[in-house]
Coordinates of N, CA and C in Angstrom, one line a residue:
M1353 N -3.8 -124.8 7.1 CA -2.5 -124.9 6.0 C -2.1 -126.2 6.0
H1354 N -2.8 -126.4 4.7 CA -1.6 -128.2 4.8 C -0.6 -128.4 3.4
I1355 N 0.3 -128.4 4.2 CA 1.7 -129.3 3.9 C 2.0 -130.1 3.1
K1356 N 1.6 -130.6 1.7 CA 1.8 -131.3 1.0 C 2.9 -132.0 1.1
S1357 N 3.0 -133.5 1.2 CA 4.5 -134.1 1.1 C 4.1 -135.8 0.4
N1358 N 5.3 -136.3 -0.1 CA 5.3 -137.7 -0.7 C 5.2 -138.7 0.6
E1359 N 5.7 -138.4 1.2 CA 6.1 -139.1 2.3 C 4.3 -139.8 3.0
P1360 N 4.1 -141.1 3.4 CA 3.2 -140.6 4.3 C 3.6 -140.5 5.6
Y1361 N 2.3 -139.9 6.7 CA 2.6 -139.7 7.9 C 2.4 -140.3 8.6
S1362 N 3.5 -141.4 8.8 CA 3.5 -141.9 9.4 C 6.0 -142.2 9.6
N1363 N 5.4 -142.2 7.9 CA 6.9 -142.5 8.2 C 7.7 -140.7 8.4
R1364 N 7.4 -139.9 8.6 CA 7.4 -138.2 9.7 C 7.2 -138.8 11.4
T1365 N 6.8 -139.3 11.4 CA 6.0 -139.7 12.8 C 7.5 -139.3 14.0
P1366 N 8.3 -140.8 13.5 CA 9.8 -140.4 14.6 C 10.7 -139.6 14.6
E1367 N 11.0 -139.0 13.7 CA 11.5 -137.8 13.4 C 11.0 -136.8 14.0
L1368 N 9.6 -136.7 14.2 CA 9.0 -135.1 14.8 C 9.0 -135.3 16.2
R1369 N 8.4 -136.5 16.5 CA 8.6 -137.1 17.8 C 9.9 -137.4 18.3
M1370 N 11.1 -137.3 17.7 CA 12.2 -137.3 18.2 C 12.9 -135.6 18.8
M1371 N 12.2 -134.6 16.8 CA 12.8 -133.6 17.0 C 12.0 -133.1 18.7
V1372 N 11.0 -133.2 19.3 CA 9.7 -132.8 20.3 C 10.6 -133.4 21.4
F1373 N 11.4 -134.6 21.3 CA 11.6 -135.0 22.6 C 12.9 -134.2 22.9
A1374 N 14.0 -134.1 21.5 CA 15.3 -133.2 21.6 C 15.1 -131.8 22.2
S1375 N 13.7 -131.2 22.1 CA 13.6 -129.8 22.7 C 13.7 -129.5 24.1
L1376 N 12.6 -130.3 24.2 CA 12.0 -131.8 25.8 C 13.5 -131.0 26.8
F1377 N 14.5 -131.3 26.2 CA 16.1 -132.6 27.0 C 17.1 -130.9 27.1
A1378 N 16.4 -130.1 26.2 CA 17.0 -129.2 25.5 C 16.9 -128.1 26.6
A1379 N 15.3 -127.9 26.7 CA 14.5 -127.1 28.0 C 14.9 -127.7 29.5
L1380 N 14.8 -129.0 29.8 CA 15.7 -129.3 31.0 C 17.0 -129.7 31.6
T1381 N 17.5 -128.8 30.1 CA 18.9 -129.1 30.9 C 19.3 -127.3 31.0
S1382 N 18.3 -126.5 30.3 CA 18.2 -125.0 30.2 C 18.0 -125.2 32.4
A1383 N 16.5 -125.4 32.6 CA 15.8 -125.7 33.8 C 17.0 -126.2 34.9
G1384 N 17.3 -127.3 35.0 CA 18.7 -127.9 35.4 C 19.9 -126.8 35.8
A1385 N 20.2 -125.7 35.4 CA 20.8 -125.0 35.0 C 20.7 -124.1 36.7
Y1386 N 19.5 -123.7 36.7 CA 18.8 -122.8 37.0 C 19.2 -123.3 39.3
I1387 N 18.7 -124.9 39.0 CA 18.6 -126.4 40.4 C 20.0 -125.8 41.1
Q1388 N 21.0 -124.6 41.4 CA 22.0 -125.0 41.7 C 22.8 -124.4 42.9
I1389 N 23.4 -125.2 43.4 CA 24.2 -125.1 44.6 C 25.9 -124.4 44.7
P1390 N 26.3 -122.9 44.9 CA 27.6 -123.0 44.4 C 27.9 -123.2 45.7
I1391 N 29.6 -123.5 44.8 CA 30.3 -123.8 46.4 C 31.1 -122.8 46.8
P1392 N 31.7 -121.9 48.0 CA 32.6 -120.9 48.4 C 34.0 -121.0 47.4
F1393 N 34.2 -122.2 47.5 CA 35.4 -122.1 46.8 C 36.2 -122.5 45.3
S1394 N 35.1 -122.3 44.3 CA 34.8 -122.7 42.9 C 34.3 -121.7 42.5
P1395 N 34.6 -121.6 41.0 CA 33.8 -120.3 40.3 C 32.9 -121.5 39.1
V1396 N 32.8 -122.9 39.8 CA 31.9 -124.4 39.4 C 30.8 -124.6 40.1
P1397 N 29.4 -124.0 40.4 CA 28.1 -124.4 40.9 C 28.3 -125.8 40.9
V1398 N 27.3 -126.6 42.3 CA 26.8 -127.7 41.3 C 25.1 -127.4 40.8
T1399 N 25.3 -128.0 39.5 CA 23.6 -127.8 39.1 C 23.0 -129.5 38.9
L1400 N 21.9 -129.7 38.1 CA 21.9 -130.8 37.6 C 22.1 -130.8 35.5
Q1401 N 22.7 -130.0 34.9 CA 22.6 -129.8 33.7 C 23.1 -131.2 33.2
V1402 N 24.2 -131.6 34.4 CA 24.9 -133.1 33.8 C 24.2 -134.7 34.5
F1403 N 23.2 -134.2 35.0 CA 21.8 -135.5 35.0 C 20.7 -135.4 33.4
F1404 N 20.5 -134.4 33.4 CA 19.9 -134.2 31.9 C 20.4 -134.3 31.1
V1405 N 21.8 -134.3 30.5 CA 22.7 -134.4 29.6 C 23.4 -135.6 29.6
L1406 N 23.2 -136.5 30.6 CA 23.1 -138.0 30.7 C 21.6 -138.1 30.0
L1407 N 20.5 -138.0 31.0 CA 19.4 -138.1 29.7 C 19.4 -138.4 28.8
A1408 N 19.3 -137.3 28.4 CA 19.5 -136.5 26.5 C 20.3 -137.5 25.9
G1409 N 21.7 -138.1 26.4 CA 22.3 -139.3 25.4 C 21.2 -140.5 25.5
S1410 N 21.8 -140.8 26.8 CA 21.1 -142.1 26.9 C 19.6 -142.4 26.7
M1411 N 18.8 -141.5 26.2 CA 17.2 -142.1 25.4 C 17.3 -141.4 24.6
L1412 N 17.8 -140.6 24.1 CA 17.8 -140.2 22.5 C 18.7 -140.3 21.7
K1413 N 19.3 -141.5 22.3 CA 21.2 -141.5 21.9 C 21.5 -140.4 21.1
S1414 N 22.9 -141.0 20.1 CA 23.6 -140.4 19.6 C 23.2 -138.7 18.9
K1415 N 22.5 -138.7 17.9 CA 22.2 -138.1 16.6 C 21.0 -136.9 18.1
W1416 N 20.4 -137.6 18.0 CA 19.5 -136.5 19.1 C 19.4 -135.6 20.2
G1417 N 20.4 -136.9 21.4 CA 21.1 -136.6 22.1 C 22.0 -135.5 22.3
G1418 N 23.1 -135.2 21.0 CA 23.7 -134.2 21.0 C 22.9 -133.3 20.4
L1419 N 22.3 -133.6 19.5 CA 21.3 -132.2 19.0 C 20.6 -131.7 19.8
S1420 N 20.0 -132.0 20.8 CA 19.6 -131.5 22.2 C 20.2 -130.3 23.1
I1421 N 21.7 -131.0 22.9 CA 22.4 -130.0 24.0 C 23.1 -129.1 22.9
I1422 N 23.4 -129.6 21.7 CA 23.8 -128.0 21.2 C 22.7 -127.2 21.1
V1423 N 21.7 -127.4 21.0 CA 20.2 -126.8 20.5 C 20.6 -126.1 22.1
Y1424 N 20.4 -126.5 23.2 CA 20.4 -125.6 24.6 C 21.9 -124.8 24.6
T1425 N 22.7 -125.1 24.3 CA 24.4 -124.0 23.3 C 24.5 -123.1 23.2
L1426 N 23.2 -123.2 21.7 CA 22.7 -122.0 20.7 C 22.3 -121.4 21.7
L1427 N 20.7 -122.2 22.8 CA 20.3 -120.5 22.9 C 20.9 -119.9 24.0
G1428 N 21.5 -120.2 24.7 CA 22.5 -119.8 25.6 C 23.6 -118.7 25.0
I1429 N 23.8 -119.0 23.8 CA 25.2 -118.0 23.2 C 24.5 -116.9 22.5
A1430 N 23.0 -117.6 22.2 CA 21.9 -116.5 21.3 C 21.7 -115.4 22.6
G1431 N 21.6 -115.3 23.4 CA 21.8 -114.6 24.9 C 20.2 -115.1 26.1
L1432 N 20.2 -116.0 25.6 CA 18.8 -116.6 26.7 C 19.4 -116.9 27.9
P1433 N 18.9 -117.0 29.0 CA 20.1 -117.7 30.3 C 19.6 -118.9 31.0
V1434 N 20.2 -119.4 30.2 CA 20.0 -120.5 30.3 C 21.3 -121.9 31.3
F1435 N 22.4 -120.6 30.9 CA 23.6 -121.9 31.6 C 23.8 -121.2 32.9
A1436 N 24.3 -121.6 34.0 CA 24.6 -121.7 35.4 C 24.5 -120.8 35.7
G1437 N 23.6 -120.5 36.2 CA 23.5 -119.4 37.3 C 22.7 -118.5 36.2
G1438 N 22.2 -118.7 35.7 CA 20.7 -117.4 34.2 C 22.3 -116.9 33.4
S1439 N 23.1 -117.5 33.7 CA 24.2 -116.6 33.1 C 23.7 -116.9 31.2
S1440 N 24.5 -116.0 30.3 CA 24.4 -116.3 28.6 C 25.6 -115.7 28.0
G1441 N 25.7 -115.8 26.6 CA 26.5 -115.3 25.9 C 27.8 -115.7 25.5
M1442 N 28.7 -115.8 24.4 CA 29.7 -116.2 24.3 C 31.0 -116.5 25.4
G1443 N 30.8 -115.0 25.7 CA 31.6 -115.3 27.3 C 31.7 -116.0 28.3
V1444 N 30.9 -117.0 28.5 CA 30.8 -118.0 28.7 C 31.4 -119.2 28.6
L1445 N 31.3 -118.9 27.3 CA 31.7 -121.1 26.2 C 33.7 -120.4 26.9
F1446 N 33.9 -118.8 26.6 CA 35.4 -118.8 26.8 C 35.9 -118.6 28.2
G1447 N 34.6 -118.4 29.3 CA 35.2 -118.7 30.9 C 35.6 -119.6 31.2
P1448 N 36.2 -119.3 32.6 CA 36.4 -120.7 33.2 C 35.7 -121.8 33.1
T1449 N 34.1 -121.5 32.7 CA 33.1 -123.0 33.0 C 32.7 -123.4 31.7
G1450 N 33.5 -122.9 30.9 CA 33.0 -122.9 29.1 C 33.4 -124.5 28.8
G1451 N 34.1 -125.2 29.1 CA 34.0 -126.6 28.5 C 33.3 -126.9 29.7
Y1452 N 32.4 -126.9 30.5 CA 32.0 -127.9 30.9 C 30.6 -128.1 30.1
I1453 N 30.4 -127.2 29.3 CA 28.8 -126.5 28.9 C 29.9 -127.3 27.1
I1454 N 30.7 -127.2 26.7 CA 31.5 -128.3 25.3 C 31.6 -129.7 25.5
G1455 N 31.7 -129.8 26.9 CA 31.9 -131.7 27.3 C 30.3 -131.6 27.5
F1456 N 29.2 -131.3 27.4 CA 27.9 -131.3 27.9 C 27.3 -131.9 26.7
I1457 N 28.0 -131.1 25.0 CA 27.7 -131.5 23.6 C 28.4 -133.0 23.6
L1458 N 29.7 -133.7 24.2 CA 30.3 -134.3 23.9 C 29.9 -135.5 24.5
A1459 N 29.2 -135.0 25.5 CA 29.3 -136.4 26.8 C 27.7 -136.7 25.8
A1460 N 27.1 -136.4 25.8 CA 25.3 -136.4 25.7 C 25.6 -137.9 23.6
Y1461 N 26.4 -137.4 22.9 CA 27.1 -137.9 21.6 C 27.5 -138.8 21.9
T1462 N 28.3 -138.6 23.2 CA 29.3 -140.4 23.4 C 28.8 -141.3 24.4
V1463 N 27.9 -140.8 24.9 CA 26.9 -141.7 25.9 C 26.3 -142.1 24.9
G1464 N 25.4 -141.2 24.3 CA 24.3 -141.7 23.0 C 25.3 -142.7 22.3
K1465 N 26.5 -143.1 22.1 CA 27.0 -144.0 21.1 C 27.1 -145.2 22.0
L1466 N 27.3 -145.0 23.2 CA 27.9 -146.5 24.1 C 26.8 -147.3 24.3
F1467 N 25.2 -146.2 24.1 CA 23.9 -146.7 24.3 C 23.6 -147.7 23.6
E1468 N 23.8 -147.1 22.3 CA 23.4 -148.0 20.8 C 24.6 -148.6 20.9
K1469 N 25.6 -148.9 20.8 CA 26.4 -150.4 20.9 C 25.9 -151.0 21.9
A1470 N 25.4 -150.9 22.9 CA 24.9 -151.8 24.5 C 23.9 -152.3 23.3
E1471 N 22.7 -151.4 22.9 CA 21.6 -151.9 22.5 C 21.7 -152.9 21.6
N1472 N 22.2 -152.9 20.6 CA 23.0 -153.5 19.3 C 23.7 -154.7 19.6
A1473 N 24.8 -154.5 20.6 CA 25.2 -156.5 21.4 C 24.2 -157.1 22.4
D1474 N 22.6 -156.2 22.3 CA 21.7 -157.0 23.8 C 22.1 -156.9 24.9
K1475 N 23.5 -155.5 25.4 CA 24.0 -156.1 26.9 C 23.4 -155.0 27.0
S1476 N 22.2 -154.8 27.1 CA 22.0 -153.1 28.1 C 21.5 -153.9 29.1
S1477 N 22.0 -153.1 30.2 CA 22.1 -153.9 31.8 C 22.3 -152.5 32.2
L1478 N 21.3 -152.4 33.9 CA 21.8 -151.4 35.2 C 23.2 -151.2 35.1
L1479 N 24.0 -151.6 35.2 CA 25.5 -151.8 35.3 C 26.4 -151.4 34.3
I1480 N 25.3 -151.9 32.8 CA 26.5 -151.4 31.5 C 25.7 -149.7 31.6
N1481 N 24.4 -149.0 31.8 CA 24.4 -148.7 31.7 C 24.9 -147.3 33.4
V1482 N 25.3 -147.5 33.9 CA 25.9 -146.7 34.8 C 27.4 -146.8 34.5
I1483 N 28.2 -147.8 34.0 CA 29.2 -147.4 33.5 C 29.4 -146.9 31.4
N1484 N 28.4 -146.2 31.0 CA 28.0 -145.5 30.1 C 27.8 -144.5 31.1
M1485 N 27.0 -143.5 32.3 CA 27.2 -142.5 32.4 C 28.3 -141.9 32.9
S1486 N 29.0 -143.0 33.4 CA 30.3 -142.3 34.3 C 31.2 -142.1 33.1
V1487 N 31.4 -142.7 32.3 CA 32.3 -142.4 30.5 C 31.7 -140.9 30.5
G1488 N 30.2 -140.8 30.4 CA 29.5 -139.2 29.9 C 30.4 -138.1 30.9
V1489 N 30.5 -138.4 32.6 CA 30.5 -137.9 33.6 C 32.5 -137.3 33.0
L1490 N 33.3 -138.5 33.0 CA 34.3 -138.5 32.2 C 34.6 -137.1 31.7
V1491 N 33.6 -137.8 30.2 CA 34.1 -137.0 29.7 C 33.7 -134.9 30.0
I1492 N 32.9 -135.2 30.3 CA 32.8 -133.6 30.6 C 33.8 -132.9 31.9
Y1493 N 33.8 -133.7 32.6 CA 34.9 -133.4 33.8 C 36.1 -133.2 33.2
T1494 N 36.5 -133.7 32.1 CA 38.4 -133.8 31.5 C 38.3 -132.1 30.3
C1495 N 36.7 -132.1 29.8 CA 36.6 -131.3 29.2 C 36.9 -129.9 29.8
G1496 N 35.8 -129.4 31.3 CA 35.6 -129.0 31.9 C 36.9 -128.5 32.7
F1497 N 37.8 -129.3 33.1 CA 39.3 -129.4 34.1 C 40.2 -128.7 33.2
I1498 N 40.3 -128.8 31.7 CA 42.1 -128.4 30.8 C 40.8 -127.4 30.3
Q1499 N 39.8 -126.6 30.7 CA 39.6 -124.7 29.8 C 39.7 -124.3 31.4
L1500 N 39.4 -124.6 32.8 CA 39.2 -124.4 33.7 C 41.0 -124.0 34.3
M1501 N 41.6 -125.0 33.9 CA 43.0 -124.7 34.1 C 43.6 -124.0 33.0
F1502 N 43.3 -123.4 32.3 CA 44.0 -122.7 31.1 C 43.2 -121.1 31.5
V1503 N 42.2 -121.3 31.6 CA 41.5 -119.8 31.4 C 41.7 -119.3 32.9
S1504 N 41.7 -119.9 33.6 CA 42.3 -119.5 34.9 C 43.8 -119.5 35.5
E1505 N 44.7 -119.7 34.6 CA 45.5 -120.0 35.0 C 46.5 -120.6 35.8
I1506 N 46.2 -121.8 36.1 CA 45.9 -122.9 37.5 C 47.0 -124.1 37.0
G1507 N 47.4 -124.7 37.9 CA 48.1 -125.3 37.7 C 46.9 -126.8 37.6
P1508 N 46.9 -128.3 37.5 CA 46.3 -129.8 37.3 C 46.0 -129.6 38.8
G1509 N 47.0 -129.6 39.6 CA 46.3 -129.9 41.1 C 44.8 -128.7 41.6
A1510 N 45.3 -127.4 41.8 CA 44.1 -126.9 41.9 C 43.2 -126.3 40.8
A1511 N 43.0 -127.1 39.6 CA 42.1 -127.4 38.9 C 41.0 -128.8 39.0
L1512 N 41.7 -129.5 39.2 CA 41.3 -130.7 39.6 C 40.9 -130.6 41.4
A1513 N 41.5 -129.7 41.8 CA 40.4 -129.0 44.1 C 39.5 -128.4 43.3
L1514 N 39.6 -127.2 42.4 CA 38.1 -126.5 42.3 C 37.5 -127.1 41.4
G1515 N 37.7 -127.6 40.7 CA 36.6 -127.7 39.6 C 36.4 -129.5 38.8
V1516 N 36.9 -130.5 39.8 CA 36.4 -131.3 40.0 C 36.0 -132.8 41.0
V1517 N 36.7 -132.4 41.8 CA 36.9 -133.4 43.5 C 35.7 -133.4 44.2
P1518 N 35.3 -131.5 44.2 CA 34.7 -131.5 44.8 C 33.0 -132.1 44.7
F1519 N 33.2 -132.4 43.2 CA 31.7 -132.6 42.2 C 31.2 -134.4 42.3
L1520 N 32.4 -134.6 42.4 CA 32.2 -135.9 41.9 C 31.6 -137.0 43.1
P1521 N 31.5 -136.7 43.7 CA 29.9 -137.5 44.6 C 28.8 -137.4 44.2
G1522 N 28.4 -136.0 44.0 CA 27.2 -136.0 43.5 C 27.4 -136.4 41.9
E1523 N 28.3 -136.3 41.2 CA 28.3 -136.7 39.8 C 28.3 -138.5 40.1
I1524 N 28.5 -139.4 41.2 CA 27.8 -140.4 40.7 C 26.8 -140.5 41.1
I1525 N 26.2 -139.7 42.3 CA 24.6 -140.0 42.4 C 23.8 -140.0 41.6
K1526 N 23.7 -138.5 40.5 CA 23.0 -138.4 39.2 C 23.4 -139.2 38.2
A1527 N 24.5 -139.9 37.8 CA 24.6 -141.2 36.9 C 23.9 -142.2 37.1
G1528 N 23.9 -142.6 38.6 CA 23.2 -143.7 39.1 C 21.7 -143.7 38.7
V1529 N 21.2 -142.5 39.3 CA 19.6 -142.2 39.0 C 19.1 -142.3 37.3
A1530 N 20.0 -141.7 36.7 CA 20.1 -141.4 35.4 C 20.5 -142.7 34.6
A1531 N 21.0 -143.6 34.9 CA 20.9 -145.0 34.9 C 19.8 -146.1 35.0
Y1532 N 19.8 -145.4 36.3 CA 18.4 -146.4 36.5 C 17.0 -145.8 35.7
I1533 N 17.2 -145.0 35.6 CA 15.6 -144.3 34.9 C 16.1 -144.9 33.7
T1534 N 16.9 -145.5 32.9 CA 17.3 -145.2 31.7 C 17.1 -146.8 31.2
S1535 N 17.4 -147.9 32.5 CA 17.0 -148.7 32.6 C 15.4 -149.6 32.7
T1536 N 14.6 -148.6 32.7 CA 13.1 -148.7 33.6 C 12.4 -148.0 32.6
Y1537 N 12.9 -146.6 31.6 CA 12.0 -146.1 30.6 C 12.8 -145.9 29.2
K1538 N 11.8 -146.5 28.6 CA 12.3 -146.2 27.3 C 11.2 -145.0 26.4
L1539 N 12.0 -144.6 25.4 CA 11.6 -143.2 24.8 C 10.5 -144.1 23.5

């Protein structure tokens, strides 16, 4: 079957290529949910999802990076076990860890926007990439902290102790590795 189009093939290729990469990053983020280290005193496990969210935003930029994480989220809402620990459904989004998932979408978009601005200003470097990734981590943990605090009905200090502080060393490493990869490779 051949679909006719007035556009030459070469004009459609970049969009198709970005769709494929967005799907790939949605799948990688899903796989990252299965690589987890539970923390006994927190409802939030350590996963590789943040790493792939940061890479999606930085490598695919705002539009496609954000869309890839929206696809990931919709897969989880539809019932596929793509959230941390193989969980799924709307209940996860309304639970104590749902804010992190919302933060994933916002972070991928924000990191993408920051990378677009850096590239347009011709100021892309490893240091700028680390700063951009750090902003993405801040977005994720701000959303996660707020929802954890309200859903679990705990104070800000307890929410920071349970859902932010224990994860920061790992997030610093993930952000650094993601910044290095973004500085080294382009899609």
